[in-house]
mmCIF file of C-alpha atoms and ligand atoms in Angstrom:
data_model
loop_
_atom_site.group_PDB
_atom_site.id
_atom_site.type_symbol
_atom_site.label_atom_id
_atom_site.label_comp_id
_atom_site.label_asym_id
_atom_site.label_seq_id
_atom_site.Cartn_x
_atom_site.Cartn_y
_atom_site.Cartn_z
ATOM 1 C CA MET W 82 120.124 88.141 64.003
ATOM 2 C CA SER W 83 123.098 86.315 65.512
ATOM 3 C CA THR W 84 124.242 89.238 67.637
ATOM 4 C CA PHE W 85 122.304 91.129 70.273
ATOM 5 C CA LYS W 86 122.797 94.254 72.335
ATOM 6 C CA ALA W 87 123.534 93.741 76.041
ATOM 7 C CA LEU W 88 124.773 95.659 79.034
ATOM 8 C CA LEU W 89 127.817 93.713 80.223
ATOM 9 C CA VAL W 90 129.413 94.187 83.630
ATOM 10 C CA THR W 91 132.972 92.978 84.167
ATOM 11 C CA GLN W 92 135.444 93.038 87.008
ATOM 12 C CA ASN W 93 139.171 92.821 86.360
ATOM 13 C CA ASP W 94 141.647 93.106 89.240
ATOM 14 C CA GLY W 95 138.764 94.288 91.422
ATOM 15 C CA LYS W 96 137.930 97.100 88.950
ATOM 16 C CA PHE W 97 134.245 97.418 87.978
ATOM 17 C CA ALA W 98 133.363 98.224 84.356
ATOM 18 C CA ALA W 99 129.961 98.304 82.639
ATOM 19 C CA GLY W 100 129.117 99.088 79.021
ATOM 20 C CA PHE W 101 126.886 98.211 76.080
ATOM 21 C CA GLN W 102 128.218 95.547 73.745
ATOM 22 C CA ASP W 103 127.058 93.582 70.710
ATOM 23 C CA LEU W 104 127.370 89.956 71.795
ATOM 24 C CA ASP W 105 127.122 86.808 69.727
ATOM 25 C CA ARG W 106 124.244 84.594 70.883
ATOM 26 C CA SER W 107 126.751 81.760 71.427
ATOM 27 C CA THR W 108 128.020 83.755 74.437
ATOM 28 C CA LEU W 109 124.696 83.301 76.269
ATOM 29 C CA PRO W 110 124.990 80.902 79.208
ATOM 30 C CA PRO W 111 123.166 77.549 78.862
ATOM 31 C CA GLY W 112 119.435 77.283 79.628
ATOM 32 C CA GLU W 113 116.317 75.559 78.283
ATOM 33 C CA VAL W 114 114.504 78.616 76.945
ATOM 34 C CA LEU W 115 115.746 81.455 74.725
ATOM 35 C CA VAL W 116 113.687 84.617 75.242
ATOM 36 C CA ARG W 117 113.606 87.723 73.033
ATOM 37 C CA VAL W 118 113.400 90.346 75.749
ATOM 38 C CA ALA W 119 110.992 93.250 75.264
ATOM 39 C CA TYR W 120 111.188 94.951 78.668
ATOM 40 C CA SER W 121 113.088 94.767 81.918
ATOM 41 C CA SER W 122 112.664 96.949 84.977
ATOM 42 C CA LEU W 123 114.531 98.954 87.590
ATOM 43 C CA ASN W 124 114.691 97.597 91.123
ATOM 44 C CA TYR W 125 116.788 98.846 94.022
ATOM 45 C CA LYS W 126 119.105 95.862 93.459
ATOM 46 C CA ASP W 127 119.522 96.888 89.797
ATOM 47 C CA GLY W 128 120.592 100.320 90.977
ATOM 48 C CA LEU W 129 123.281 98.730 93.128
ATOM 49 C CA ALA W 130 124.446 96.412 90.319
ATOM 50 C CA VAL W 131 124.776 98.957 87.499
ATOM 51 C CA THR W 132 126.514 101.554 89.659
ATOM 52 C CA GLY W 133 129.202 99.111 90.833
ATOM 53 C CA ARG W 134 128.030 98.893 94.448
ATOM 54 C CA PRO W 135 128.635 95.532 96.156
ATOM 55 C CA GLY W 136 126.077 92.961 97.270
ATOM 56 C CA VAL W 137 124.274 91.862 94.106
ATOM 57 C CA ILE W 138 126.549 90.489 91.334
ATOM 58 C CA ARG W 139 128.342 87.337 92.430
ATOM 59 C CA LYS W 140 129.722 86.142 89.088
ATOM 60 C CA TYR W 141 131.432 88.011 86.218
ATOM 61 C CA PRO W 142 130.944 88.799 83.390
ATOM 62 C CA MET W 143 127.284 89.551 84.162
ATOM 63 C CA VAL W 144 124.316 90.925 82.282
ATOM 64 C CA PRO W 145 122.397 92.709 85.061
ATOM 65 C CA GLY W 146 118.627 93.278 85.126
ATOM 66 C CA VAL W 147 116.805 91.265 87.771
ATOM 67 C CA ASP W 148 113.555 91.054 85.759
ATOM 68 C CA PHE W 149 112.572 90.517 82.152
ATOM 69 C CA ALA W 150 109.513 89.893 80.005
ATOM 70 C CA GLY W 151 109.474 88.822 76.390
ATOM 71 C CA VAL W 152 108.633 86.178 73.807
ATOM 72 C CA VAL W 153 110.059 82.647 73.644
ATOM 73 C CA GLU W 154 112.239 82.156 70.580
ATOM 74 C CA GLU W 155 113.516 78.609 71.224
ATOM 75 C CA SER W 156 112.669 76.049 73.894
ATOM 76 C CA SER W 157 113.911 72.564 74.750
ATOM 77 C CA SER W 158 111.338 72.371 77.576
ATOM 78 C CA PRO W 159 107.837 71.009 76.916
ATOM 79 C CA GLN W 160 106.481 73.743 79.204
ATOM 80 C CA PHE W 161 107.129 76.554 76.698
ATOM 81 C CA LYS W 162 107.049 76.918 72.926
ATOM 82 C CA PRO W 163 108.176 79.630 70.498
ATOM 83 C CA GLY W 164 105.777 82.578 70.576
ATOM 84 C CA ASP W 165 104.809 82.183 74.267
ATOM 85 C CA GLU W 166 104.922 85.402 76.287
ATOM 86 C CA VAL W 167 106.859 84.884 79.520
ATOM 87 C CA VAL W 168 107.991 86.725 82.641
ATOM 88 C CA VAL W 169 111.002 86.384 84.946
ATOM 89 C CA THR W 170 111.394 88.122 88.275
ATOM 90 C CA GLY W 171 114.421 87.922 90.554
ATOM 91 C CA CYS W 172 115.546 84.302 90.845
ATOM 92 C CA GLY W 173 119.322 84.664 90.886
ATOM 93 C CA THR W 174 119.242 86.840 87.786
ATOM 94 C CA SER W 175 121.892 89.590 87.970
ATOM 95 C CA GLU W 176 123.514 87.585 90.802
ATOM 96 C CA THR W 177 124.735 84.317 89.244
ATOM 97 C CA LEU W 178 122.439 84.152 86.168
ATOM 98 C CA TRP W 179 122.414 86.632 83.269
ATOM 99 C CA GLY W 180 119.438 88.972 83.497
ATOM 100 C CA GLY W 181 117.245 91.248 81.423
ATOM 101 C CA TYR W 182 119.360 94.230 80.339
ATOM 102 C CA ALA W 183 119.845 92.601 76.918
ATOM 103 C CA GLN W 184 117.799 91.851 73.825
ATOM 104 C CA LEU W 185 118.124 88.080 74.404
ATOM 105 C CA ALA W 186 118.177 85.946 77.557
ATOM 106 C CA ARG W 187 118.523 82.202 78.089
ATOM 107 C CA ILE W 188 117.157 80.602 81.251
ATOM 108 C CA ASP W 189 115.699 77.348 82.598
ATOM 109 C CA ALA W 190 111.927 76.786 82.331
ATOM 110 C CA GLU W 191 111.612 76.370 86.119
ATOM 111 C CA LEU W 192 112.379 80.089 86.514
ATOM 112 C CA LEU W 193 109.827 81.314 83.936
ATOM 113 C CA VAL W 194 106.128 81.935 84.329
ATOM 114 C CA PRO W 195 103.624 82.539 81.519
ATOM 115 C CA LEU W 196 102.511 86.165 81.155
ATOM 116 C CA PRO W 197 99.188 86.357 83.053
ATOM 117 C CA LYS W 198 96.187 86.760 80.727
ATOM 118 C CA GLY W 199 94.995 90.372 80.722
ATOM 119 C CA MET W 200 98.459 91.815 81.442
ATOM 120 C CA THR W 201 100.838 93.270 78.855
ATOM 121 C CA LEU W 202 104.578 92.581 78.842
ATOM 122 C CA ALA W 203 105.182 96.200 79.904
ATOM 123 C CA GLN W 204 102.674 95.920 82.770
ATOM 124 C CA ALA W 205 104.347 92.693 83.922
ATOM 125 C CA MET W 206 107.585 94.642 84.210
ATOM 126 C CA GLY W 207 105.671 97.425 85.938
ATOM 127 C CA VAL W 208 105.020 94.748 88.547
ATOM 128 C CA GLY W 209 108.502 93.180 88.363
ATOM 129 C CA THR W 210 110.316 91.948 91.455
ATOM 130 C CA ALA W 211 109.086 94.904 93.505
ATOM 131 C CA GLY W 212 105.400 94.227 92.799
ATOM 132 C CA PHE W 213 105.870 90.475 93.144
ATOM 133 C CA THR W 214 107.415 91.102 96.581
ATOM 134 C CA ALA W 215 104.541 93.394 97.576
ATOM 135 C CA MET W 216 102.012 90.663 96.698
ATOM 136 C CA GLN W 217 104.086 88.040 98.531
ATOM 137 C CA ALA W 218 104.095 90.287 101.609
ATOM 138 C CA VAL W 219 100.311 90.739 101.524
ATOM 139 C CA MET W 220 99.844 86.953 101.134
ATOM 140 C CA ALA W 221 102.190 86.283 104.091
ATOM 141 C CA LEU W 222 100.230 88.731 106.253
ATOM 142 C CA GLU W 223 96.943 87.073 105.237
ATOM 143 C CA GLN W 224 98.381 83.670 106.181
ATOM 144 C CA HIS W 225 99.031 85.145 109.621
ATOM 145 C CA GLY W 226 95.454 86.252 110.077
ATOM 146 C CA LEU W 227 95.237 89.720 108.510
ATOM 147 C CA LYS W 228 91.734 90.601 107.313
ATOM 148 C CA PRO W 229 90.188 93.867 106.109
ATOM 149 C CA GLY W 230 88.036 95.749 108.578
ATOM 150 C CA GLY W 231 90.485 96.017 111.465
ATOM 151 C CA ARG W 232 93.200 98.493 112.366
ATOM 152 C CA GLU W 233 95.408 100.240 109.787
ATOM 153 C CA VAL W 234 98.189 98.594 107.754
ATOM 154 C CA LEU W 235 101.441 100.531 107.472
ATOM 155 C CA VAL W 236 103.573 100.583 104.300
ATOM 156 C CA THR W 237 107.045 102.129 104.629
ATOM 157 C CA GLY W 238 109.045 103.445 101.689
ATOM 158 C CA ALA W 239 105.588 104.061 100.266
ATOM 159 C CA ALA W 240 106.585 105.990 97.138
ATOM 160 C CA GLY W 241 109.096 103.344 96.035
ATOM 161 C CA GLY W 242 108.394 100.262 93.901
ATOM 162 C CA VAL W 243 107.410 97.729 96.565
ATOM 163 C CA GLY W 244 105.601 100.417 98.562
ATOM 164 C CA SER W 245 103.533 101.786 95.666
ATOM 165 C CA VAL W 246 102.312 98.361 94.556
ATOM 166 C CA ALA W 247 101.646 97.295 98.169
ATOM 167 C CA LEU W 248 99.443 100.370 98.739
ATOM 168 C CA ALA W 249 97.485 99.701 95.547
ATOM 169 C CA ILE W 250 96.874 96.047 96.472
ATOM 170 C CA LEU W 251 95.914 96.786 100.084
ATOM 171 C CA ALA W 252 93.492 99.527 99.027
ATOM 172 C CA LYS W 253 91.866 97.238 96.445
ATOM 173 C CA LEU W 254 91.435 94.560 99.142
ATOM 174 C CA GLY W 255 89.676 97.057 101.420
ATOM 175 C CA TYR W 256 92.397 97.787 103.981
ATOM 176 C CA LYS W 257 93.078 101.193 105.522
ATOM 177 C CA ALA W 258 96.621 101.478 104.177
ATOM 178 C CA VAL W 259 98.854 104.208 105.609
ATOM 179 C CA GLY W 260 101.924 105.214 103.599
ATOM 180 C CA SER W 261 105.100 106.399 105.292
ATOM 181 C CA THR W 262 107.231 108.588 103.041
ATOM 182 C CA GLY W 263 110.061 111.096 103.103
ATOM 183 C CA ARG W 264 108.556 112.827 100.049
ATOM 184 C CA PRO W 265 105.479 114.819 101.142
ATOM 185 C CA GLU W 266 105.320 116.276 97.608
ATOM 186 C CA LEU W 267 104.117 112.822 96.465
ATOM 187 C CA ARG W 268 101.057 112.950 98.725
ATOM 188 C CA ASP W 269 98.598 113.165 95.791
ATOM 189 C CA TYR W 270 100.295 110.260 94.017
ATOM 190 C CA LEU W 271 100.049 108.098 97.161
ATOM 191 C CA ARG W 272 96.431 109.101 97.759
ATOM 192 C CA GLY W 273 95.714 108.176 94.135
ATOM 193 C CA LEU W 274 97.012 104.664 94.814
ATOM 194 C CA GLY W 275 94.524 104.370 97.658
ATOM 195 C CA ALA W 276 96.501 105.394 100.775
ATOM 196 C CA SER W 277 94.086 106.395 103.539
ATOM 197 C CA GLU W 278 96.719 108.586 105.216
ATOM 198 C CA ILE W 279 100.303 109.680 104.597
ATOM 199 C CA ILE W 280 102.788 110.002 107.465
ATOM 200 C CA ASP W 281 106.289 111.468 107.571
ATOM 201 C CA ARG W 282 108.956 108.783 107.685
ATOM 202 C CA ALA W 283 110.982 110.825 110.220
ATOM 203 C CA THR W 284 108.232 110.309 112.810
ATOM 204 C CA LEU W 285 108.487 106.531 112.617
ATOM 205 C CA ALA W 286 112.270 106.538 112.724
ATOM 206 C CA ALA W 287 112.528 108.993 115.635
ATOM 207 C CA PRO W 288 114.343 107.469 118.633
ATOM 208 C CA SER W 289 112.287 106.638 121.726
ATOM 209 C CA LYS W 290 113.173 105.496 125.221
ATOM 210 C CA ARG W 291 109.857 103.642 125.489
ATOM 211 C CA PRO W 292 109.926 99.956 124.490
ATOM 212 C CA LEU W 293 106.240 100.108 123.429
ATOM 213 C CA GLU W 294 104.000 102.915 122.207
ATOM 214 C CA THR W 295 100.210 103.059 121.746
ATOM 215 C CA GLU W 296 98.972 100.177 119.569
ATOM 216 C CA ARG W 297 98.224 101.352 116.035
ATOM 217 C CA TRP W 298 99.159 98.927 113.251
ATOM 218 C CA ALA W 299 97.393 95.650 112.504
ATOM 219 C CA ALA W 300 100.241 94.865 110.127
ATOM 220 C CA ALA W 301 103.137 96.498 108.328
ATOM 221 C CA ILE W 302 105.002 96.031 105.063
ATOM 222 C CA ASP W 303 108.471 97.377 105.764
ATOM 223 C CA ASN W 304 110.786 98.263 102.898
ATOM 224 C CA VAL W 305 113.080 100.486 104.917
ATOM 225 C CA GLY W 306 114.473 98.520 107.895
ATOM 226 C CA GLY W 307 116.823 100.333 110.288
ATOM 227 C CA GLU W 308 115.277 102.693 112.829
ATOM 228 C CA THR W 309 112.006 102.677 110.854
ATOM 229 C CA MET W 310 111.600 98.989 111.698
ATOM 230 C CA ALA W 311 112.448 99.713 115.335
ATOM 231 C CA GLY W 312 109.868 102.507 115.427
ATOM 232 C CA LEU W 313 107.013 100.628 113.801
ATOM 233 C CA LEU W 314 107.563 97.570 116.020
ATOM 234 C CA ARG W 315 106.843 99.724 119.090
ATOM 235 C CA SER W 316 103.393 100.621 117.710
ATOM 236 C CA MET W 317 102.304 97.213 116.469
ATOM 237 C CA ALA W 318 98.931 96.081 117.800
ATOM 238 C CA VAL W 319 98.492 92.812 119.694
ATOM 239 C CA GLY W 320 98.893 89.810 117.363
ATOM 240 C CA GLY W 321 100.040 91.965 114.435
ATOM 241 C CA SER W 322 102.634 90.937 111.854
ATOM 242 C CA VAL W 323 105.379 92.808 110.041
ATOM 243 C CA ALA W 324 106.434 91.630 106.569
ATOM 244 C CA SER W 325 110.106 92.566 106.421
ATOM 245 C CA CYS W 326 110.943 93.179 102.756
ATOM 246 C CA GLY W 327 113.779 95.671 102.527
ATOM 247 C CA LEU W 328 116.555 97.776 103.902
ATOM 248 C CA ALA W 329 116.421 101.052 101.960
ATOM 249 C CA GLY W 330 117.089 102.904 105.229
ATOM 250 C CA GLY W 331 119.524 100.450 106.816
ATOM 251 C CA ALA W 332 119.998 96.834 107.841
ATOM 252 C CA ALA W 333 120.582 97.080 111.601
ATOM 253 C CA PHE W 334 118.073 98.301 114.151
ATOM 254 C CA ASN W 335 117.900 98.799 117.909
ATOM 255 C CA GLY W 336 114.897 97.411 119.690
ATOM 256 C CA THR W 337 113.584 95.248 122.468
ATOM 257 C CA VAL W 338 111.782 91.914 122.474
ATOM 258 C CA PHE W 339 108.712 93.476 124.166
ATOM 259 C CA PRO W 340 106.587 93.686 120.973
ATOM 260 C CA PHE W 341 107.117 89.923 120.533
ATOM 261 C CA ILE W 342 106.627 88.744 124.102
ATOM 262 C CA LEU W 343 104.006 91.229 125.346
ATOM 263 C CA ARG W 344 101.971 91.735 122.143
ATOM 264 C CA GLY W 345 102.645 88.505 120.237
ATOM 265 C CA VAL W 346 103.962 90.431 117.220
ATOM 266 C CA ASN W 347 105.452 88.358 114.374
ATOM 267 C CA ILE W 348 108.166 89.317 111.922
ATOM 268 C CA LEU W 349 107.665 87.562 108.584
ATOM 269 C CA GLY W 350 110.724 87.453 106.344
ATOM 270 C CA ILE W 351 109.992 87.991 102.653
ATOM 271 C CA ASP W 352 112.425 86.512 100.117
ATOM 272 C CA SER W 353 111.278 86.920 96.515
ATOM 273 C CA VAL W 354 114.262 85.044 95.017
ATOM 274 C CA ARG W 355 113.979 81.462 96.253
ATOM 275 C CA VAL W 356 110.347 80.863 95.347
ATOM 276 C CA PRO W 357 109.278 77.573 93.670
ATOM 277 C CA ASN W 358 107.632 77.837 90.252
ATOM 278 C CA ASN W 359 104.139 76.799 91.392
ATOM 279 C CA ARG W 360 104.205 79.453 94.123
ATOM 280 C CA ARG W 361 105.381 82.058 91.586
ATOM 281 C CA ARG W 362 102.336 81.252 89.439
ATOM 282 C CA GLU W 363 100.026 81.617 92.468
ATOM 283 C CA ILE W 364 101.521 85.018 93.281
ATOM 284 C CA TRP W 365 101.076 86.209 89.658
ATOM 285 C CA ALA W 366 97.474 84.975 89.693
ATOM 286 C CA ARG W 367 96.826 87.022 92.839
ATOM 287 C CA LEU W 368 98.489 90.062 91.239
ATOM 288 C CA MET W 369 96.144 89.760 88.270
ATOM 289 C CA GLN W 370 93.189 89.507 90.650
ATOM 290 C CA ASP W 371 94.102 92.128 93.271
ATOM 291 C CA LEU W 372 96.195 94.775 91.516
ATOM 292 C CA PRO W 373 94.006 96.968 89.294
ATOM 293 C CA MET W 374 95.859 97.428 85.987
ATOM 294 C CA SER W 375 94.525 101.001 85.714
ATOM 295 C CA ILE W 376 96.223 101.848 89.039
ATOM 296 C CA LEU W 377 99.406 99.993 88.020
ATOM 297 C CA ASP W 378 99.609 102.190 84.909
ATOM 298 C CA ARG W 379 99.834 105.278 87.200
ATOM 299 C CA VAL W 380 102.794 103.710 89.010
ATOM 300 C CA ILE W 381 104.791 103.017 85.814
ATOM 301 C CA SER W 382 107.298 105.230 83.974
ATOM 302 C CA MET W 383 108.892 103.892 80.761
ATOM 303 C CA GLU W 384 112.616 104.586 80.182
ATOM 304 C CA PRO W 385 115.185 103.406 77.615
ATOM 305 C CA LEU W 386 117.985 101.013 78.573
ATOM 306 C CA SER W 387 120.430 103.665 77.335
ATOM 307 C CA LYS W 388 119.618 105.719 80.505
ATOM 308 C CA ILE W 389 120.268 102.877 82.946
ATOM 309 C CA PHE W 390 123.354 104.333 84.648
ATOM 310 C CA GLU W 391 121.558 107.581 85.472
ATOM 311 C CA LEU W 392 118.452 105.697 86.620
ATOM 312 C CA GLY W 393 120.582 103.388 88.771
ATOM 313 C CA GLU W 394 122.036 106.340 90.673
ATOM 314 C CA GLN W 395 118.548 107.797 91.123
ATOM 315 C CA ILE W 396 117.002 104.662 92.632
ATOM 316 C CA VAL W 397 119.902 104.190 95.047
ATOM 317 C CA ALA W 398 119.410 107.818 96.134
ATOM 318 C CA GLY W 399 115.675 107.121 96.784
ATOM 319 C CA LYS W 400 114.598 109.507 94.009
ATOM 320 C CA ILE W 401 112.603 107.149 91.797
ATOM 321 C CA ARG W 402 108.838 107.214 92.140
ATOM 322 C CA GLY W 403 106.902 103.964 91.726
ATOM 323 C CA ARG W 404 108.093 101.517 89.093
ATOM 324 C CA THR W 405 110.344 102.103 86.101
ATOM 325 C CA VAL W 406 109.938 99.813 83.087
ATOM 326 C CA ILE W 407 113.057 99.547 80.923
ATOM 327 C CA ASP W 408 112.667 99.282 77.137
ATOM 328 C CA VAL W 409 115.686 97.128 76.245
ATOM 329 C CA ASN W 410 115.443 98.031 72.556
ATOM 330 C CA ALA W 411 115.788 101.766 73.175
HETATM 331 P P1 LIG D 990 112.780 101.809 95.773
HETATM 332 O O1 LIG D 990 114.084 102.506 95.718
HETATM 333 O O2 LIG D 990 111.832 101.894 94.635
HETATM 334 O O3 LIG D 990 111.982 102.300 97.073
HETATM 335 C C1 LIG D 990 112.593 102.421 98.326
HETATM 336 C C2 LIG D 990 111.898 103.521 99.096
HETATM 337 O O4 LIG D 990 112.424 103.553 100.424
HETATM 338 C C3 LIG D 990 112.169 104.926 98.541
HETATM 339 O O5 LIG D 990 111.301 105.274 97.525
HETATM 340 C C4 LIG D 990 111.930 105.769 99.788
HETATM 341 O O6 LIG D 990 110.520 105.911 99.967
HETATM 342 C C5 LIG D 990 112.425 104.864 100.906
HETATM 343 N N1 LIG D 990 113.798 105.208 101.295
HETATM 344 C C6 LIG D 990 114.887 105.312 100.496
HETATM 345 N N2 LIG D 990 115.973 105.665 101.219
HETATM 346 C C7 LIG D 990 115.552 105.784 102.487
HETATM 347 C C8 LIG D 990 116.200 106.141 103.693
HETATM 348 N N3 LIG D 990 117.501 106.425 103.735
HETATM 349 N N4 LIG D 990 115.473 106.172 104.837
HETATM 350 C C9 LIG D 990 114.153 105.886 104.815
HETATM 351 N N5 LIG D 990 113.470 105.549 103.693
HETATM 352 C C10 LIG D 990 114.170 105.498 102.548
HETATM 353 O O7 LIG D 990 113.118 100.294 96.087
HETATM 354 P P2 LIG D 990 112.163 99.012 95.991
HETATM 355 O O8 LIG D 990 110.789 99.407 96.374
HETATM 356 O O9 LIG D 990 112.417 98.293 94.726
HETATM 357 O O10 LIG D 990 112.785 98.125 97.161
HETATM 358 C C11 LIG D 990 112.586 98.516 98.514
HETATM 359 C C12 LIG D 990 113.484 97.672 99.408
HETATM 360 O O11 LIG D 990 113.062 96.316 99.341
HETATM 361 C C13 LIG D 990 114.961 97.681 99.003
HETATM 362 O O12 LIG D 990 115.753 97.632 100.170
HETATM 363 C C14 LIG D 990 115.104 96.390 98.211
HETATM 364 O O13 LIG D 990 116.416 95.901 98.223
HETATM 365 C C15 LIG D 990 114.145 95.492 98.963
HETATM 366 N N6 LIG D 990 113.605 94.403 98.163
HETATM 367 C C16 LIG D 990 113.590 93.177 98.731
HETATM 368 C C17 LIG D 990 113.048 92.113 98.088
HETATM 369 C C18 LIG D 990 112.969 90.805 98.774
HETATM 370 O O14 LIG D 990 112.906 89.766 98.117
HETATM 371 N N7 LIG D 990 112.951 90.801 100.095
HETATM 372 C C19 LIG D 990 112.571 92.238 96.698
HETATM 373 C C20 LIG D 990 112.521 93.617 96.212
HETATM 374 C C21 LIG D 990 113.056 94.640 96.929
HETATM 375 P P3 LIG D 990 109.859 107.334 100.247
HETATM 376 O O15 LIG D 990 110.423 108.280 99.223
HETATM 377 O O16 LIG D 990 108.397 107.106 100.118
HETATM 378 O O17 LIG D 990 110.278 107.719 101.649
#
């Protein structure tokens, strides 16, 4: 097959356009490894990219889709050979490199990892950038002293992709993981992932005149930012750390330095894009070890690529639950 189906995003005179096209494989940008893509996924960033919102795509034309998983078809790198199953999570894909919303992708070996043994291609996309980020956040918190058996760990944006996987990992590791959500109707889902308690996200984000509140959280994985970050910082326990992953609720927040200088609280920045290959492999190995695949399966919904515009609007509106795997051949 010399042509392949792809979602192509263009911008002419500042005008955004996105549509499905049959492309010749000679149009693929250069790269060491040609991958026949089986699945991609839907991340918040994908929602922004396919709906024409700014901040993700930095080069046109672009095939969006931050993540992909598939089978190597050709390789000029000794690291991979035809038939190998491989995974890509956000590494500039959908920003400056063509991504996974296509039946074929070409990319350098440095950005690929082998599919972990015991995981299917669809499960790897159930993890995707969101799950990879959740694992990275847990590992960063561990490096800063977090251990099971202490105070609770807070996860904000709990019903979203990063949040759902973070709850499942923390519960498996034996933490008391509290999920903050704006969707109380998803209580049973969050409990099923292992959340010890569910709290209303409005409580955390409520304004306060007090610079510090009663100590509660040993650590937090924050996917929301904005006033949620300000609120949770006030209740961090002495020596606790916050892994700052996202901004689903806003980028800016008002706060004081008191949590840092009176309680020794740390903010750990999590960037899942600029991660060296050996570190990527370590994170995938931890995912295989600490994320039960049976729980991951409850987090995943499978959708066809043909529905991507609708799905993109839904994730930006905060209406997607857990992780959406995209079947690029449907
Ligand atoms: P999702 O859309 O799947 O989840 C985001 C969740 O945030 C929603 O499910 C909702 O949770 C909550 N939320 C949405 N809107 C608001 C709002 N206005 N106020 C408060 N809470 C809100 O996204 P992902 O999990 O994929 O990503 C989460 C964040 O992390 C995004 O900002 C994303 O850009 C960022 N991210 C960063 C990465 C990095 O490398 N640092 C990598 C991956 C993602 P609920 O319904 O439970 O309230």
